[in-house]
Tab-separated table of C-alpha atoms in Angstrom:
chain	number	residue	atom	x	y	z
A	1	UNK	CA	12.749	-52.544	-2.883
A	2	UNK	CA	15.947	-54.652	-4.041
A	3	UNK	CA	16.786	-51.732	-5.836
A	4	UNK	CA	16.851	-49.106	-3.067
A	5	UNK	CA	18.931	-51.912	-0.810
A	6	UNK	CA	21.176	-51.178	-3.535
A	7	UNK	CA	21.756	-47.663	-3.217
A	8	UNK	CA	21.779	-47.786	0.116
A	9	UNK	CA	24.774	-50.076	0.186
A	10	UNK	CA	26.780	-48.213	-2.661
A	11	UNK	CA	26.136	-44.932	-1.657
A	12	UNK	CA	25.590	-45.116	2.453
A	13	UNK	CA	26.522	-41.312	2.939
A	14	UNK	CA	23.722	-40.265	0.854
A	15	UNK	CA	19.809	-39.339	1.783
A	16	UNK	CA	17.059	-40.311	-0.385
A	17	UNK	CA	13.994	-39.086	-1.204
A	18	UNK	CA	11.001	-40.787	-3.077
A	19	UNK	CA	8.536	-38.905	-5.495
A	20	UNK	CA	4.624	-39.344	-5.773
A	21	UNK	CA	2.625	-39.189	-8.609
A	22	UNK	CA	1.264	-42.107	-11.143
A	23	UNK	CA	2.457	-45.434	-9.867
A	24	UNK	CA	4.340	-47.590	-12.579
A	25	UNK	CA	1.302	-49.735	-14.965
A	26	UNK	CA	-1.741	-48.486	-12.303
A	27	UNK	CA	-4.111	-46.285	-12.485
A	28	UNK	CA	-3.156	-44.816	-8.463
A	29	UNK	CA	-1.206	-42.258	-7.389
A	30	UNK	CA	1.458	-42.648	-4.826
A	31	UNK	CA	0.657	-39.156	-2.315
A	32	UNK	CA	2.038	-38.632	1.016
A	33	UNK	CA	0.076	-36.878	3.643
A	34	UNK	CA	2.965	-34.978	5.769
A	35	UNK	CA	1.989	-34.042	9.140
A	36	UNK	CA	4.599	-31.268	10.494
A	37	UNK	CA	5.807	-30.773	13.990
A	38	UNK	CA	8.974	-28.571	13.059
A	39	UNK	CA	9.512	-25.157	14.869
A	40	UNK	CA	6.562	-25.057	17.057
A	41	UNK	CA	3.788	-26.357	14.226
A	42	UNK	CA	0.779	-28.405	15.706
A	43	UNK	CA	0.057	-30.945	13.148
A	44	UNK	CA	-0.264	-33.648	15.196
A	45	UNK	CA	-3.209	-31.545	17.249
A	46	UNK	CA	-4.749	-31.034	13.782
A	47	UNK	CA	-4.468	-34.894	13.012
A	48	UNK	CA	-6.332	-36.154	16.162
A	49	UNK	CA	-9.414	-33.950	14.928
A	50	UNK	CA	-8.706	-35.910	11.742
A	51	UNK	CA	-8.591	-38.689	13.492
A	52	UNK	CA	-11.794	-38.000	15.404
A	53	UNK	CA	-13.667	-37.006	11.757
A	54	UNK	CA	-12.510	-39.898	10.379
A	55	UNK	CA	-11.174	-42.871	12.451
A	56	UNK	CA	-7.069	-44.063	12.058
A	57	UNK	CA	-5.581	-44.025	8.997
A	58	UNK	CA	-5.378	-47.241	6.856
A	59	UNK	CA	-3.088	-50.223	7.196
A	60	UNK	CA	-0.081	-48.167	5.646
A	61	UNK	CA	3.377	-47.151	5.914
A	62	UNK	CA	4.055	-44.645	8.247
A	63	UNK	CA	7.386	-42.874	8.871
A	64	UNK	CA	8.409	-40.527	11.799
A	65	UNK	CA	10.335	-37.654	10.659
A	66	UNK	CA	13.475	-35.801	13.113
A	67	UNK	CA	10.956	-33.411	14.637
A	68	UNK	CA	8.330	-36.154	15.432
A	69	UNK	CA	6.129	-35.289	12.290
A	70	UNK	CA	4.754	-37.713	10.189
A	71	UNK	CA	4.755	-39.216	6.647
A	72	UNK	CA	1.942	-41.322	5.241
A	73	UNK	CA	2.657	-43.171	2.376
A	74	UNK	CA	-1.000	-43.721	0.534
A	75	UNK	CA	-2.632	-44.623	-2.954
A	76	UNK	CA	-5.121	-43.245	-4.226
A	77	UNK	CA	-7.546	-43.045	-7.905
A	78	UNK	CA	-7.423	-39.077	-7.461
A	79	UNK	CA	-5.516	-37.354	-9.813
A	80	UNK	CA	-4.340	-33.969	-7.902
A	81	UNK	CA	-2.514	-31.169	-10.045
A	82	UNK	CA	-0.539	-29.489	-7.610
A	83	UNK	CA	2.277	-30.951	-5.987
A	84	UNK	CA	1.830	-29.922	-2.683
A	85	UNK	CA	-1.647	-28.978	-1.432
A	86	UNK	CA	-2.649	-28.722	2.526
A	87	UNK	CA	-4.869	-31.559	4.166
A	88	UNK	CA	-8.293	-29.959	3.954
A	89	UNK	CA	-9.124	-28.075	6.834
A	90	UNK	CA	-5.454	-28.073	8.317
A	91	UNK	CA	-2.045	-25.704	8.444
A	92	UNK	CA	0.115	-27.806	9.271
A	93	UNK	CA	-0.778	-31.127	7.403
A	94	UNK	CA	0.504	-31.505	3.480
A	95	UNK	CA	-0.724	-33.408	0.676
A	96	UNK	CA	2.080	-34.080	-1.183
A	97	UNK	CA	1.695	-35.771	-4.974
A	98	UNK	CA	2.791	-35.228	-8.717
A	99	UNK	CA	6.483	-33.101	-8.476
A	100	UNK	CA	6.282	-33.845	-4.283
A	101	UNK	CA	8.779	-35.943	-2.435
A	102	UNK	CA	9.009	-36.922	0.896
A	103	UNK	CA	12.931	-38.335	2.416
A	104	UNK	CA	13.120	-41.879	2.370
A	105	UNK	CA	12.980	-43.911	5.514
A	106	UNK	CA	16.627	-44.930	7.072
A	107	UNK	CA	17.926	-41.249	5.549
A	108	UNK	CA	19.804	-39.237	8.586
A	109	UNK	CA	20.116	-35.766	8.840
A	110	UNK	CA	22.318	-33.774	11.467
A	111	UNK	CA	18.329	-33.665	13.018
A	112	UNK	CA	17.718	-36.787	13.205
A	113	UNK	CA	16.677	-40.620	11.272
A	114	UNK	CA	13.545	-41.075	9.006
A	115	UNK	CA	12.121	-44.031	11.213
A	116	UNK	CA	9.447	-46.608	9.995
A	117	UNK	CA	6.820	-46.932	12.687
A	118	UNK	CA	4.485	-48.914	10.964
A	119	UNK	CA	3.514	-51.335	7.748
A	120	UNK	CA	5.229	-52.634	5.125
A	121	UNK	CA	6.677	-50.321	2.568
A	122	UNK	CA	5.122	-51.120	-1.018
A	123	UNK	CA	2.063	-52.155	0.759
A	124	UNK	CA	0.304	-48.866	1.046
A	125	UNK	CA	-3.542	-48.184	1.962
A	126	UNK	CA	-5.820	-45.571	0.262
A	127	UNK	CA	-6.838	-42.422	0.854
A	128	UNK	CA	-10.527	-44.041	-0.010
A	129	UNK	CA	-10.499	-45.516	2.675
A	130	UNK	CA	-9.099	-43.350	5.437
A	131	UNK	CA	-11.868	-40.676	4.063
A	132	UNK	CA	-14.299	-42.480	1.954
A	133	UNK	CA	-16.309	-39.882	-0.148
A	134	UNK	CA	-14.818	-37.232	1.195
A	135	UNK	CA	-11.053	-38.252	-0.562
A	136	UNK	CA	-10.999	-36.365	-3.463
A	137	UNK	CA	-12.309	-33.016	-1.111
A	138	UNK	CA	-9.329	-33.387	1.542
A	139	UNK	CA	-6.740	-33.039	-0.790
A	140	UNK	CA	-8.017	-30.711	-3.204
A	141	UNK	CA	-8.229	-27.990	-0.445
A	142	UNK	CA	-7.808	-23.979	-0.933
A	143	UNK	CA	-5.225	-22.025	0.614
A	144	UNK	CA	-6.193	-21.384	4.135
A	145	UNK	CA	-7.448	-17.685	4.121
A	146	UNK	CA	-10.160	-19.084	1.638
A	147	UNK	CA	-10.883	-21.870	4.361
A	148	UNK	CA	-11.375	-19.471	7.090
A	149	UNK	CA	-13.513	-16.396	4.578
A	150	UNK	CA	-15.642	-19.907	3.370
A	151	UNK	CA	-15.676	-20.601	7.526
A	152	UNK	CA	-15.044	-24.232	6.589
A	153	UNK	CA	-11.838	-24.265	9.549
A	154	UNK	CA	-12.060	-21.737	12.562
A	155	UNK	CA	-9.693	-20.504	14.878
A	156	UNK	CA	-11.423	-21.205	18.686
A	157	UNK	CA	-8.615	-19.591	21.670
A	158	UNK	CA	-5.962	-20.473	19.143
A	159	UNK	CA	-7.122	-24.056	18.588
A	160	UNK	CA	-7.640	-25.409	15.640
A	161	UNK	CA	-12.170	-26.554	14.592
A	162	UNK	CA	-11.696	-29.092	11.745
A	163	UNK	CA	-15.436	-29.235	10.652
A	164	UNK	CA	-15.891	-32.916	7.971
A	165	UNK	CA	-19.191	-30.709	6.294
A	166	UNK	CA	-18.611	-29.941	3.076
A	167	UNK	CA	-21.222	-26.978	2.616
């Protein structure tokens, strides 16, 4: 934390991003679950069904992007090989890991700040328990034309079904 303080003082024109993966002397991984808003995406609809399956996220930090998406900043014990993988059973929700980033909270962009809206950053909950058993599942989803010929997510009127039931 000192360190990025830093960086922010000698270089205050610049943005900053931070990367996930293996966390320093740990056994975790630092992910980010990124809930988009941007040009007319309905993440946030998708995350109240999360929500409902699954209760509130953790005690974490949480920052609000320009378009009013979101970043989750989480640890977790599951190893996931893809950098970027979607939030099982949503479009517009991304698990972001190994290779992934996310911009740093206090970066500006001609949209918009990266605000904090809530906890501490460095003290981050897990994705164990936001989703219990079903952890390693959520973010080790298929692409979503397998979700829909599996009929694990349905389209209803053009609203999203996030069905928990891992069949």
């Amino acid at each position: 934390q000192k360190q990025i303080a830093q960086w922010f003082k000698e270089y205050p024109q610049c943005n900053w991003g931070i990367a996930g993966g293996r966390i320093d002397g740990a056994d975790e991984f630092l992910i980010f679950i990124d809930v988009d808003t941007k040009h007319g995406k309905d993440g946030q609809q998708e995350l109240d069904a999360v929500y409902a399956a699954y209760g509130k996220e953790p005690d974490t930090f949480v920052v609000q992007t320009p378009s009013g998406g979101l970043h989750f900043y989480l640890k977790t014990m599951v190893r996931k090989s893809r950098y970027r993988a979607r939030l099982h059973g949503c479009r517009h929700i991304d698990v972001k890991s190994e290779g992934g980033y996310v911009v740093l909270f206090d970066s500006e962009t001609p949209e918009g700040p990266y605000k904090p809206i809530s906890g501490v950053f460095g003290q981050f909950g897990t994705l164990e328990d936001w989703f219990g058993a079903d952890a390693e599942m959520m973010v080790h989803g298929e692409d979503e034309k397998e979700y829909e010929r599996r009929g694990r997510v349905r389209i209803h009127n053009g609203q999203w079904a996030f069905f928990v039931s891992w069949a």
